[in-house]
PDB file of C-alpha atoms in Angstrom:
ATOM      1  CA  UNK G  10      24.806 -46.930   8.730  1.00  0.00           C
ATOM      2  CA  UNK G  11      25.509 -45.013   5.494  1.00  0.00           C
ATOM      3  CA  UNK G  12      27.383 -41.744   5.638  1.00  0.00           C
ATOM      4  CA  UNK G  13      26.355 -38.350   4.265  1.00  0.00           C
ATOM      5  CA  UNK G  14      28.044 -38.938   0.904  1.00  0.00           C
ATOM      6  CA  UNK G  15      26.180 -42.215   0.456  1.00  0.00           C
ATOM      7  CA  UNK G  16      22.920 -40.430   1.285  1.00  0.00           C
ATOM      8  CA  UNK G  17      23.653 -37.723  -1.311  1.00  0.00           C
ATOM      9  CA  UNK G  18      24.492 -40.357  -3.912  1.00  0.00           C
ATOM     10  CA  UNK G  19      21.209 -42.123  -3.157  1.00  0.00           C
ATOM     11  CA  UNK G  20      19.318 -38.826  -3.444  1.00  0.00           C
ATOM     12  CA  UNK G  21      20.828 -38.174  -6.872  1.00  0.00           C
ATOM     13  CA  UNK G  22      19.583 -41.561  -8.097  1.00  0.00           C
ATOM     14  CA  UNK G  23      15.960 -40.434  -7.708  1.00  0.00           C
ATOM     15  CA  UNK G  24      15.189 -38.252 -10.776  1.00  0.00           C
ATOM     16  CA  UNK G  25      12.663 -35.932  -9.095  1.00  0.00           C
ATOM     17  CA  UNK G  26      14.872 -35.400  -6.060  1.00  0.00           C
ATOM     18  CA  UNK G  27      17.936 -34.832  -8.252  1.00  0.00           C
ATOM     19  CA  UNK G  28      16.010 -32.205 -10.218  1.00  0.00           C
ATOM     20  CA  UNK G  29      15.006 -30.389  -7.014  1.00  0.00           C
ATOM     21  CA  UNK G  30      18.515 -30.493  -5.561  1.00  0.00           C
ATOM     22  CA  UNK G  31      20.018 -29.130  -8.778  1.00  0.00           C
ATOM     23  CA  UNK G  32      17.386 -26.371  -8.863  1.00  0.00           C
ATOM     24  CA  UNK G  33      18.223 -25.298  -5.297  1.00  0.00           C
ATOM     25  CA  UNK G  34      21.961 -25.338  -6.020  1.00  0.00           C
ATOM     26  CA  UNK G  35      21.481 -23.323  -9.217  1.00  0.00           C
ATOM     27  CA  UNK G  36      19.359 -20.762  -7.329  1.00  0.00           C
ATOM     28  CA  UNK G  37      22.173 -20.412  -4.783  1.00  0.00           C
ATOM     29  CA  UNK G  38      24.459 -19.667  -7.730  1.00  0.00           C
ATOM     30  CA  UNK G  39      22.035 -17.069  -9.088  1.00  0.00           C
ATOM     31  CA  UNK G  40      21.832 -15.477  -5.626  1.00  0.00           C
ATOM     32  CA  UNK G  41      25.621 -15.255  -5.367  1.00  0.00           C
ATOM     33  CA  UNK G  42      25.802 -13.639  -8.813  1.00  0.00           C
ATOM     34  CA  UNK G  43      22.984 -11.236  -7.851  1.00  0.00           C
ATOM     35  CA  UNK G  44      24.946 -10.205  -4.755  1.00  0.00           C
ATOM     36  CA  UNK G  45      27.514  -8.599  -7.042  1.00  0.00           C
ATOM     37  CA  UNK G  46      25.154  -6.677  -9.352  1.00  0.00           C
ATOM     38  CA  UNK G  47      25.134  -3.100  -8.016  1.00  0.00           C
ATOM     39  CA  UNK G  48      22.204  -0.729  -7.770  1.00  0.00           C
ATOM     40  CA  UNK G  49      22.685   2.513  -9.718  1.00  0.00           C
ATOM     41  CA  UNK G  50      23.254   5.843  -7.944  1.00  0.00           C
ATOM     42  CA  UNK G  51      24.702   4.364  -4.735  1.00  0.00           C
ATOM     43  CA  UNK G  52      28.153   5.036  -3.287  1.00  0.00           C
ATOM     44  CA  UNK G  53      29.317   1.545  -2.271  1.00  0.00           C
ATOM     45  CA  UNK G  54      32.131   2.776   0.002  1.00  0.00           C
ATOM     46  CA  UNK G  55      29.747   4.994   1.987  1.00  0.00           C
ATOM     47  CA  UNK G  56      27.275   2.118   2.226  1.00  0.00           C
ATOM     48  CA  UNK G  57      29.984  -0.220   3.502  1.00  0.00           C
ATOM     49  CA  UNK G  58      31.002   2.267   6.216  1.00  0.00           C
ATOM     50  CA  UNK G  59      27.384   2.867   7.179  1.00  0.00           C
ATOM     51  CA  UNK G  60      26.539  -0.824   7.584  1.00  0.00           C
ATOM     52  CA  UNK G  61      29.775  -1.519   9.461  1.00  0.00           C
ATOM     53  CA  UNK G  62      28.983   1.151  12.036  1.00  0.00           C
ATOM     54  CA  UNK G  63      25.316   0.410  12.732  1.00  0.00           C
ATOM     55  CA  UNK G  64      23.867  -2.495  14.682  1.00  0.00           C
ATOM     56  CA  UNK G  65      20.436  -2.347  13.028  1.00  0.00           C
ATOM     57  CA  UNK G  66      21.825  -2.083   9.507  1.00  0.00           C
ATOM     58  CA  UNK G  67      24.276  -4.876  10.304  1.00  0.00           C
ATOM     59  CA  UNK G  68      21.364  -7.076  11.363  1.00  0.00           C
ATOM     60  CA  UNK G  69      19.520  -6.277   8.145  1.00  0.00           C
ATOM     61  CA  UNK G  70      22.701  -7.161   6.252  1.00  0.00           C
ATOM     62  CA  UNK G  71      22.739 -10.562   7.952  1.00  0.00           C
ATOM     63  CA  UNK G  72      19.106 -11.194   6.977  1.00  0.00           C
ATOM     64  CA  UNK G  73      19.848 -10.291   3.358  1.00  0.00           C
ATOM     65  CA  UNK G  74      22.835 -12.622   3.137  1.00  0.00           C
ATOM     66  CA  UNK G  75      25.335  -9.778   2.792  1.00  0.00           C
ATOM     67  CA  UNK G  76      23.474  -8.136  -0.094  1.00  0.00           C
ATOM     68  CA  UNK G  77      22.582  -5.024   1.912  1.00  0.00           C
ATOM     69  CA  UNK G  78      26.229  -4.181   2.650  1.00  0.00           C
ATOM     70  CA  UNK G  79      26.950  -4.258  -1.080  1.00  0.00           C
ATOM     71  CA  UNK G  80      23.540  -2.669  -1.784  1.00  0.00           C
ATOM     72  CA  UNK G  81      23.064  -5.057  -4.668  1.00  0.00           C
ATOM     73  CA  UNK G  82      19.837  -5.704  -6.556  1.00  0.00           C
ATOM     74  CA  UNK G  83      19.052  -8.402  -3.979  1.00  0.00           C
ATOM     75  CA  UNK G  84      19.514  -6.114  -0.956  1.00  0.00           C
ATOM     76  CA  UNK G  85      15.984  -6.720   0.360  1.00  0.00           C
ATOM     77  CA  UNK G  86      16.222 -10.457  -0.305  1.00  0.00           C
ATOM     78  CA  UNK G  87      12.871 -12.176   0.304  1.00  0.00           C
ATOM     79  CA  UNK G  88      11.780 -10.119   3.312  1.00  0.00           C
ATOM     80  CA  UNK G  89       8.798  -8.485   1.502  1.00  0.00           C
ATOM     81  CA  UNK G  90       7.553 -11.956   0.496  1.00  0.00           C
ATOM     82  CA  UNK G  91       7.904 -13.270   4.038  1.00  0.00           C
ATOM     83  CA  UNK G  92       6.036 -10.214   5.346  1.00  0.00           C
ATOM     84  CA  UNK G  93       3.253 -10.682   2.771  1.00  0.00           C
ATOM     85  CA  UNK G  94       2.928 -14.367   3.681  1.00  0.00           C
ATOM     86  CA  UNK G  95       2.649 -13.552   7.374  1.00  0.00           C
ATOM     87  CA  UNK G  96       0.054 -10.853   6.660  1.00  0.00           C
ATOM     88  CA  UNK G  97      -2.129 -13.289   4.694  1.00  0.00           C
ATOM     89  CA  UNK G  98      -1.784 -15.977   7.359  1.00  0.00           C
ATOM     90  CA  UNK G  99      -2.996 -13.497   9.964  1.00  0.00           C
ATOM     91  CA  UNK G 100      -5.770 -12.230   7.678  1.00  0.00           C
ATOM     92  CA  UNK G 101      -6.870 -15.828   7.128  1.00  0.00           C
ATOM     93  CA  UNK G 102      -7.631 -16.043  10.837  1.00  0.00           C
ATOM     94  CA  UNK G 103      -9.081 -12.539  11.261  1.00  0.00           C
ATOM     95  CA  UNK G 104     -11.084 -12.044   8.040  1.00  0.00           C
ATOM     96  CA  UNK G 105     -13.815 -14.641   7.362  1.00  0.00           C
ATOM     97  CA  UNK G 106     -13.884 -14.112   3.580  1.00  0.00           C
ATOM     98  CA  UNK G 107     -10.152 -14.861   3.285  1.00  0.00           C
ATOM     99  CA  UNK G 108     -10.595 -17.886   5.559  1.00  0.00           C
ATOM    100  CA  UNK G 109     -13.329 -19.187   3.215  1.00  0.00           C
ATOM    101  CA  UNK G 110     -11.061 -18.755   0.190  1.00  0.00           C
ATOM    102  CA  UNK G 111      -8.271 -20.611   1.998  1.00  0.00           C
ATOM    103  CA  UNK G 112     -10.636 -23.545   2.668  1.00  0.00           C
ATOM    104  CA  UNK G 113     -11.610 -23.900  -1.012  1.00  0.00           C
ATOM    105  CA  UNK G 114      -8.836 -26.418  -1.552  1.00  0.00           C
ATOM    106  CA  UNK G 115      -6.223 -26.106  -4.271  1.00  0.00           C
ATOM    107  CA  UNK G 116      -7.976 -23.236  -6.105  1.00  0.00           C
ATOM    108  CA  UNK G 117      -8.222 -21.239  -2.871  1.00  0.00           C
ATOM    109  CA  UNK G 118      -4.553 -21.760  -2.104  1.00  0.00           C
ATOM    110  CA  UNK G 119      -3.684 -20.603  -5.620  1.00  0.00           C
ATOM    111  CA  UNK G 120      -5.750 -17.427  -5.148  1.00  0.00           C
ATOM    112  CA  UNK G 121      -4.102 -16.629  -1.830  1.00  0.00           C
ATOM    113  CA  UNK G 122      -0.689 -17.365  -3.328  1.00  0.00           C
ATOM    114  CA  UNK G 123      -1.442 -14.921  -6.151  1.00  0.00           C
ATOM    115  CA  UNK G 124      -2.653 -12.277  -3.672  1.00  0.00           C
ATOM    116  CA  UNK G 125       0.525 -12.840  -1.647  1.00  0.00           C
ATOM    117  CA  UNK G 126       2.655 -12.154  -4.723  1.00  0.00           C
ATOM    118  CA  UNK G 127       0.735  -8.936  -5.442  1.00  0.00           C
ATOM    119  CA  UNK G 128       1.194  -7.810  -1.849  1.00  0.00           C
ATOM    120  CA  UNK G 129       4.885  -8.728  -2.123  1.00  0.00           C
ATOM    121  CA  UNK G 130       5.325  -6.272  -5.007  1.00  0.00           C
ATOM    122  CA  UNK G 131       3.537  -3.512  -3.073  1.00  0.00           C
ATOM    123  CA  UNK G 132       5.569  -4.199   0.078  1.00  0.00           C
ATOM    124  CA  UNK G 133       8.812  -4.321  -1.929  1.00  0.00           C
ATOM    125  CA  UNK G 134       8.086  -0.875  -3.366  1.00  0.00           C
ATOM    126  CA  UNK G 135       7.094   0.460   0.056  1.00  0.00           C
ATOM    127  CA  UNK G 136      10.073  -1.060   1.873  1.00  0.00           C
ATOM    128  CA  UNK G 137      12.461   0.012  -0.886  1.00  0.00           C
ATOM    129  CA  UNK G 138      11.197   3.575  -0.567  1.00  0.00           C
ATOM    130  CA  UNK G 139      11.581   3.404   3.199  1.00  0.00           C
ATOM    131  CA  UNK G 140      15.149   2.118   2.933  1.00  0.00           C
ATOM    132  CA  UNK G 141      16.102   4.854   0.459  1.00  0.00           C
ATOM    133  CA  UNK G 142      14.563   7.607   2.574  1.00  0.00           C
ATOM    134  CA  UNK G 143      16.280   6.237   5.684  1.00  0.00           C
ATOM    135  CA  UNK G 144      19.634   6.136   3.890  1.00  0.00           C
ATOM    136  CA  UNK G 145      19.178   9.742   2.736  1.00  0.00           C
ATOM    137  CA  UNK G 146      19.108  10.821   6.387  1.00  0.00           C
ATOM    138  CA  UNK G 147      22.338   9.088   7.398  1.00  0.00           C
ATOM    139  CA  UNK G 148      25.942  10.214   7.423  1.00  0.00           C
ATOM    140  CA  UNK G 149      27.675   9.359   5.182  1.00  0.00           C
ATOM    141  CA  UNK G 150      24.808   9.510   2.678  1.00  0.00           C
ATOM    142  CA  UNK G 151      25.339   6.566   0.306  1.00  0.00           C
ATOM    143  CA  UNK G 152      22.675   7.706  -2.191  1.00  0.00           C
ATOM    144  CA  UNK G 153      24.165   9.822  -4.978  1.00  0.00           C
ATOM    145  CA  UNK G 154      21.975  12.847  -5.765  1.00  0.00           C
ATOM    146  CA  UNK G 155      20.477  12.495  -9.234  1.00  0.00           C
ATOM    147  CA  UNK G 156      17.688  15.050  -9.193  1.00  0.00           C
ATOM    148  CA  UNK G 157      14.023  14.961  -8.240  1.00  0.00           C
ATOM    149  CA  UNK G 158      13.308  11.430  -9.394  1.00  0.00           C
ATOM    150  CA  UNK G 159      16.658   9.978  -8.322  1.00  0.00           C
ATOM    151  CA  UNK G 160      15.212   7.485  -5.853  1.00  0.00           C
ATOM    152  CA  UNK G 161      12.846   5.898  -8.387  1.00  0.00           C
ATOM    153  CA  UNK G 162      15.478   3.762 -10.184  1.00  0.00           C
ATOM    154  CA  UNK G 163      16.844   2.606  -6.831  1.00  0.00           C
ATOM    155  CA  UNK G 164      13.402   1.648  -5.483  1.00  0.00           C
ATOM    156  CA  UNK G 165      12.379  -0.078  -8.713  1.00  0.00           C
ATOM    157  CA  UNK G 166      15.668  -2.007  -8.799  1.00  0.00           C
ATOM    158  CA  UNK G 167      15.229  -3.134  -5.184  1.00  0.00           C
ATOM    159  CA  UNK G 168      11.645  -4.251  -5.877  1.00  0.00           C
ATOM    160  CA  UNK G 169      12.658  -6.022  -9.089  1.00  0.00           C
ATOM    161  CA  UNK G 170      15.391  -7.910  -7.241  1.00  0.00           C
ATOM    162  CA  UNK G 171      12.872  -9.097  -4.663  1.00  0.00           C
ATOM    163  CA  UNK G 172      10.393 -10.130  -7.356  1.00  0.00           C
ATOM    164  CA  UNK G 173      13.130 -12.012  -9.191  1.00  0.00           C
ATOM    165  CA  UNK G 174      13.801 -14.157  -6.150  1.00  0.00           C
TER     166      UNK G 174
END
């Protein structure tokens, strides 16, 4: 019975599989780099203390792979996409017109995939706004006051990080 290293060597001999494995490994590298790119207008020390002291924020930090504690551009990770996918799966059962589109074969799946991406952007903006407003009401407040439109760059950066993934 071959060992794990022999299995990996065999997987790398298949060109398509090798390409997929290298893509996944490179995306892990991109994610690790993205963990260290900070969001503007956020006090990292206050954020670290806040996440360390709260059970709910600590759980969200686990789901984001540690990006929430650092409040990096990838702080929301792929949670808006997962939420959008679940919403469309439920709508596919509840709404007959969406169920018909889903049964159209490959073109229907492409349409629903495109709708899911649009909903992901909307949810990322909504969830980013919710996170920023929640953080504004905590002590210590990690969001640095920048004027009336100060939350906009933070929300847009959070949404862009989600869309990048």
